[in-house]
Amino acid sequence: MLQSWLATICSAAALASAVAAGDAYDAQAQAIVDGFSAEQLLGQMTQLTLSTVMNDTTRELNETAVRSFAQQHVGSYLNTYWDKPVNGSYGYNASEFRSIIQRIQEISMEENGGHPIIYGIDSVHGANYVDGSVLMPQQINSGASFNPDLVYEVARITARDTEAAGISWVFGPILDISQNTLWSRTFETFGEDPYLASVMGAALVRGLQSYNQTAACIKHFIGYSKTPTGHDRDNVNMPDFDLLNYFLPPFKAAFEAGALTTMENYISLNGDPVIASSRILNDLLRSDLGFNGLLLSDWNEIYNLHDFHRVSATREEAVGTSLKQTSIDMSMVATDTDFIEYGLNMLKENPNQEARLRESAKRIIKLKLQLGLYDNPVPGKDYRVRIPHGSLG
């Protein structure tokens, strides 16, 4: 009883401290964003894949491209240069990753008023894109352990090895509920039990964020896995009862565990693409769940309102639709900066939307402050020696 009481007191104290720190970051972020132009707002909201700034035939950084994007105020990068092997290797070890991200940060902060980028990656079973890191089981195997303490350790080591590469944003855990074993991503889930996914997902979030330099990005909000055919992108028909009682609990638990960010998904829910759904991304996420962290699109998904869902006549219209109808904060574009131009055109026709964009930029800057990126843009230096090849280079 005493132990339980002390744990409650300690948890309350930690929560009070976190709230106070959050308020301070909130004020700092607001002060920074108040000075942003419209171009800076939309630049911060843009995320590009690493291949946009890499030489096509070598593993060298194209610094001219980085500088050009920095001058457009691009706020984030993701991914690894894995689409073709170079010298027999697809990936980078921690030191190689750090070297690339260090230079991206140096150029970006030099050209963009001292504002760092935030780098994200899919470390979903260990730091699986960092050569020499500790590979972990897929989530379906972790779920089968029924051991949240073990899953916490899996996440803690994943965060350590990801930070060793200089990366502070992990696109995980996956909190989709398995509904159709034909779906190609079933192995990424914790299975079919919402309670198990809730407990394990919360443990993963706490482990990933235990170093206070890594942000978890829980995904894919929401209903993504209820595919009727097994195809990855389907229209999903679902009553609210199922949505709220079966698919929502893992996300709710992860938010309560302190998840700093979340990612939406590729589906249409009852005919309404999630990426344009005010009901899902405003009412459910922001109002009902009270989530005030960063909301990221999935790959190319805003453009997919035109390219895939066919509900927008052009990509420019798609950008306007998503920005006006939802609270999306960052677009994983991920291969160009047209999003910025399209957003500016939307603002010309809808100047009242500027406050909404400032709110998104504020969430982005607040996250960067929370992770200490303004003071230490490439975290995890001390963790390199924990993984093979980590001290080389």
XYZ file of C-alpha atoms in Angstrom:
393
model
C 0.000 0.000 0.000
C 2.809 2.416 0.955
C 4.658 1.619 -2.269
C 1.512 2.273 -4.296
C 0.896 5.550 -2.446
C 4.473 6.703 -3.010
C 4.241 5.800 -6.685
C 1.097 7.904 -6.976
C 2.788 10.877 -5.290
C 5.881 10.550 -7.488
C 3.764 10.270 -10.631
C 1.792 13.364 -9.643
C 5.007 15.286 -8.992
C 6.463 14.209 -12.325
C 3.263 15.220 -14.089
C 3.285 18.638 -12.418
C 6.920 19.122 -13.432
C 6.172 18.065 -17.014
C 3.228 20.458 -17.206
C 5.384 23.343 -15.960
C 8.120 22.515 -18.466
C 5.522 22.222 -21.219
C 4.195 25.672 -20.402
C 7.718 27.099 -20.640
C 8.334 25.444 -24.011
C 4.937 26.650 -25.156
C 5.844 30.252 -24.391
C 9.241 29.915 -26.084
C 7.701 28.378 -29.182
C 5.060 31.085 -29.350
C 7.715 33.808 -29.185
C 9.670 32.196 -32.024
C 6.677 31.579 -34.270
C 5.350 35.106 -33.759
C 8.278 36.292 -35.862
C 7.763 33.832 -38.727
C 6.667 34.830 -42.199
C 4.127 32.720 -44.077
C 6.995 31.123 -46.003
C 8.687 30.146 -42.748
C 5.486 28.661 -41.357
C 4.969 26.420 -44.374
C 8.654 25.558 -44.586
C 8.588 24.267 -41.020
C 5.558 22.180 -41.977
C 7.480 20.486 -44.830
C 9.257 17.137 -44.459
C 11.537 15.754 -47.192
C 13.092 12.348 -47.714
C 16.876 12.067 -47.508
C 17.257 11.117 -51.181
C 16.268 14.683 -52.150
C 19.633 15.879 -50.823
C 21.864 12.949 -51.780
C 24.038 12.429 -54.832
C 22.418 9.869 -57.134
C 25.563 7.810 -57.670
C 27.434 8.132 -54.365
C 26.575 8.272 -50.694
C 27.669 11.903 -50.506
C 25.454 14.741 -49.358
C 24.417 17.290 -51.977
C 25.095 20.397 -49.920
C 23.768 22.697 -52.628
C 20.377 20.995 -52.380
C 20.434 21.166 -48.571
C 21.197 24.883 -48.748
C 18.399 25.488 -51.231
C 15.864 23.692 -49.037
C 17.157 25.482 -45.936
C 16.553 28.800 -47.669
C 12.971 27.596 -48.121
C 12.893 26.967 -44.334
C 12.314 23.184 -44.622
C 11.747 21.909 -41.092
C 12.282 18.152 -41.281
C 13.905 15.218 -43.073
C 13.297 11.484 -42.874
C 14.410 8.111 -44.107
C 17.672 6.488 -45.136
C 19.291 6.308 -48.538
C 18.284 2.692 -49.071
C 16.831 2.494 -52.573
C 20.026 1.188 -54.214
C 23.245 -0.337 -52.854
C 26.487 1.648 -52.901
C 29.699 -0.324 -52.482
C 27.619 -3.322 -51.462
C 25.806 -1.519 -48.662
C 22.275 -0.166 -48.411
C 22.565 1.741 -45.168
C 24.705 3.739 -42.779
C 26.229 2.953 -39.432
C 25.689 5.397 -36.578
C 28.750 7.507 -37.329
C 27.904 7.768 -41.028
C 24.358 8.825 -40.212
C 25.619 11.362 -37.682
C 28.018 12.870 -40.195
C 25.229 13.429 -42.726
C 22.730 14.792 -40.208
C 25.388 17.003 -38.615
C 26.051 18.681 -41.949
C 22.337 19.035 -42.731
C 21.870 20.712 -39.357
C 24.844 23.027 -39.817
C 23.641 24.234 -43.207
C 20.005 24.451 -42.153
C 20.720 26.460 -39.021
C 23.099 28.736 -40.909
C 20.579 29.488 -43.659
C 17.376 29.358 -41.604
C 17.940 31.708 -38.697
C 19.357 29.144 -36.287
C 16.338 26.830 -36.465
C 17.256 23.113 -36.508
C 15.544 20.451 -38.559
C 14.058 17.392 -36.886
C 14.999 14.038 -38.404
C 12.635 11.058 -38.329
C 12.920 7.377 -39.177
C 11.003 4.089 -38.924
C 12.848 2.385 -36.069
C 10.068 -0.165 -35.663
C 11.976 -3.272 -34.540
C 15.090 -1.785 -33.101
C 16.992 0.882 -34.998
C 16.577 -1.248 -38.105
C 18.014 1.348 -40.502
C 21.200 1.882 -38.473
C 23.838 -0.647 -39.498
C 25.219 -2.475 -36.471
C 22.337 -1.638 -34.147
C 20.480 -4.193 -32.025
C 17.629 -5.621 -34.083
C 14.498 -6.403 -32.105
C 11.447 -8.587 -32.765
C 8.593 -7.218 -34.822
C 5.684 -6.002 -32.711
C 3.625 -9.162 -33.323
C 6.392 -11.116 -31.534
C 6.769 -8.541 -28.775
C 3.034 -8.725 -28.191
C 3.254 -12.498 -27.859
C 5.617 -12.065 -24.902
C 2.819 -10.479 -22.816
C 5.656 -8.696 -21.021
C 5.402 -4.886 -20.994
C 8.639 -4.553 -18.997
C 10.481 -6.382 -21.760
C 8.832 -4.197 -24.401
C 9.887 -1.092 -22.457
C 13.507 -2.292 -22.644
C 13.137 -3.007 -26.363
C 11.993 0.578 -26.855
C 14.693 2.042 -24.626
C 17.446 0.292 -26.591
C 15.764 1.281 -29.860
C 15.803 4.930 -28.787
C 19.434 4.674 -27.687
C 20.599 3.195 -30.991
C 18.491 5.626 -33.026
C 19.866 8.580 -31.069
C 23.371 7.190 -31.626
C 22.751 7.948 -35.301
C 21.724 11.512 -34.418
C 18.019 10.845 -34.983
C 15.503 12.063 -32.420
C 12.136 11.124 -33.930
C 10.924 7.509 -34.145
C 7.895 6.696 -36.312
C 6.455 4.146 -33.921
C 4.926 2.294 -32.207
C 2.321 0.914 -34.617
C -0.988 0.820 -32.751
C -3.223 -0.584 -35.484
C -5.371 -3.555 -34.447
C -4.982 -6.652 -36.623
C -8.239 -7.326 -38.467
C -7.304 -9.181 -41.627
C -4.321 -11.527 -41.822
C -4.173 -10.892 -45.574
C -3.011 -7.349 -44.786
C 0.709 -7.086 -45.500
C 1.420 -5.097 -42.323
C -0.152 -7.458 -39.789
C 3.287 -8.420 -38.447
C 3.893 -4.786 -37.465
C 0.944 -4.773 -35.036
C 0.599 -6.177 -31.518
C -2.224 -8.389 -32.780
C -5.990 -8.326 -32.468
C -6.457 -7.483 -28.778
C -7.031 -3.762 -28.011
C -6.067 -4.236 -24.360
C -2.769 -5.917 -25.208
C -1.995 -3.243 -27.806
C -2.811 -0.541 -25.253
C -0.503 -1.935 -22.569
C 2.349 -2.722 -24.955
C 1.975 0.522 -26.887
C 2.147 2.595 -23.718
C 5.269 0.681 -22.636
C 6.911 1.328 -25.999
C 6.135 5.041 -25.801
C 7.616 5.321 -22.318
C 10.725 3.405 -23.368
C 11.277 5.406 -26.539
C 10.935 8.712 -24.713
C 12.880 7.655 -21.594
C 16.037 9.534 -22.614
C 14.062 12.774 -23.100
C 15.747 13.262 -26.486
C 13.462 11.054 -28.582
C 9.855 11.615 -29.640
C 7.588 8.661 -30.325
C 5.190 9.007 -33.271
C 2.258 6.655 -32.703
C 0.564 5.452 -35.861
C -1.573 5.095 -37.910
C -4.432 7.221 -36.585
C -6.995 5.587 -37.006
C -8.744 2.484 -38.435
C -5.969 1.824 -40.964
C -5.840 -1.941 -40.392
C -9.541 -2.701 -40.868
C -9.053 -3.504 -44.523
C -11.871 -5.603 -46.013
C -9.646 -6.995 -48.781
C -6.146 -7.099 -47.314
C -5.054 -4.287 -49.619
C -2.910 -1.670 -47.934
C -5.132 1.265 -48.904
C -8.843 0.640 -48.762
C -12.039 2.428 -48.019
C -12.982 1.216 -44.551
C -16.608 1.157 -43.457
C -16.888 1.168 -39.689
C -19.520 2.200 -37.124
C -18.455 4.640 -34.423
C -18.906 1.959 -31.764
C -16.147 -0.176 -33.312
C -13.907 2.820 -33.929
C -14.142 4.063 -30.355
C -14.166 0.744 -28.512
C -11.809 -1.343 -30.614
C -9.386 0.915 -32.471
C -9.155 3.946 -30.204
C -7.991 2.433 -26.858
C -4.321 1.867 -27.869
C -4.009 5.472 -29.053
C -5.676 6.795 -25.923
C -3.289 4.774 -23.759
C -0.270 5.990 -25.732
C -1.324 9.623 -25.416
C -1.795 9.118 -21.686
C 1.733 7.654 -21.593
C 2.993 10.941 -23.019
C 3.373 10.307 -26.764
C 4.598 13.568 -28.265
C 3.511 13.022 -31.874
C 1.175 10.955 -34.036
C 0.796 10.055 -37.716
C -2.434 9.718 -39.689
C -2.952 7.081 -42.391
C -3.782 6.211 -45.997
C -7.396 5.068 -45.794
C -10.794 6.584 -46.336
C -13.084 6.038 -43.368
C -16.710 5.648 -44.414
C -15.820 7.356 -47.687
C -13.956 10.266 -46.087
C -10.141 10.305 -46.551
C -8.612 10.595 -43.093
C -6.112 13.194 -44.322
C -9.033 15.546 -45.056
C -11.307 14.520 -42.196
C -12.192 17.263 -39.737
C -14.192 14.697 -37.779
C -11.161 12.466 -37.180
C -8.242 14.910 -37.072
C -10.002 17.803 -35.338
C -12.987 16.527 -33.369
C -11.691 13.115 -32.283
C -7.953 13.775 -32.040
C -7.819 17.337 -30.768
C -11.139 17.879 -28.977
C -12.112 14.459 -27.626
C -8.627 13.108 -26.894
C -7.160 16.513 -26.070
C -3.976 15.832 -28.050
C -1.946 18.987 -28.612
C 1.226 17.446 -29.992
C 2.506 17.270 -33.548
C 0.341 15.560 -36.193
C 2.265 14.218 -39.200
C 0.858 13.033 -42.509
C 1.884 9.670 -43.873
C 4.012 9.515 -47.031
C 2.652 11.782 -49.792
C -0.814 11.507 -48.258
C -1.914 15.119 -48.708
C -1.055 14.860 -52.400
C -2.907 11.528 -52.423
C -6.189 13.419 -52.156
C -5.498 13.985 -55.854
C -3.180 11.102 -56.746
C -5.062 8.231 -55.071
C -8.345 9.195 -53.406
C -9.375 11.296 -56.436
C -11.321 13.837 -54.399
C -9.187 16.848 -55.387
C -8.736 18.071 -58.942
C -5.076 19.033 -58.404
C -2.342 18.622 -55.831
C -2.672 22.309 -55.026
C -6.349 21.843 -54.244
C -5.429 18.828 -52.118
C -3.063 20.913 -49.990
C -5.696 23.580 -49.471
C -8.330 21.013 -48.555
C -6.198 19.255 -45.953
C -4.896 22.453 -44.382
C -8.328 24.066 -44.166
C -10.227 21.001 -42.951
C -7.786 19.390 -40.508
C -5.158 20.165 -37.903
C -2.309 18.456 -39.797
C 0.976 20.034 -38.687
C 3.586 18.557 -41.005
C 3.355 17.114 -44.503
C 5.584 14.145 -45.313
C 5.585 15.518 -48.839
C 8.251 13.906 -49.278
C 10.037 14.609 -52.561
C 9.543 18.316 -53.344
C 8.734 21.682 -51.792
C 5.663 22.449 -53.895
C 3.669 22.090 -50.676
C 5.052 25.479 -49.610
C 3.944 27.236 -52.796
C 0.534 25.561 -52.695
C 0.101 26.598 -49.081
C 1.006 30.196 -49.887
C -1.563 30.248 -52.670
C -4.157 28.899 -50.247
C -3.303 31.711 -47.825
C -3.783 34.360 -50.491
C -7.351 33.172 -50.969
C -7.941 32.358 -47.282
C -5.892 34.793 -45.155
C -7.889 33.762 -42.096
C -6.018 30.414 -42.206
C -2.735 32.016 -41.134
C -3.528 31.584 -37.432
C -4.123 27.881 -38.033
C -0.709 27.558 -39.737
C 0.955 29.415 -36.873
C -0.511 26.896 -34.459
C 1.028 24.051 -36.472
C 4.421 25.748 -36.682
C 4.247 26.368 -32.940
C 3.738 22.651 -32.280
C 6.738 21.850 -34.484
C 9.015 24.377 -32.808
C 7.821 23.297 -29.365
C 8.778 19.696 -30.149
C 12.248 20.796 -31.246
C 12.621 22.734 -27.995
C 11.395 19.785 -25.926
C 13.977 17.506 -27.537
C 16.766 20.042 -26.990
C 17.540 20.369 -30.690
C 18.259 24.087 -30.498
C 21.099 23.359 -28.055
C 22.133 19.921 -29.327
C 20.943 19.438 -32.933
C 22.556 15.983 -33.277
C 21.842 14.127 -30.016
C 23.175 10.771 -28.873
C 26.923 11.228 -29.350
C 27.722 9.230 -26.217
C 25.649 6.277 -27.432
C 27.756 5.577 -30.542
C 30.153 3.343 -28.640
C 27.259 1.109 -27.554
C 26.762 -0.332 -31.038
C 29.231 -1.947 -33.484
C 31.100 0.541 -35.682
C 29.550 3.329 -33.607
C 32.895 4.880 -32.687
C 34.286 4.828 -36.216
C 34.423 7.781 -38.573
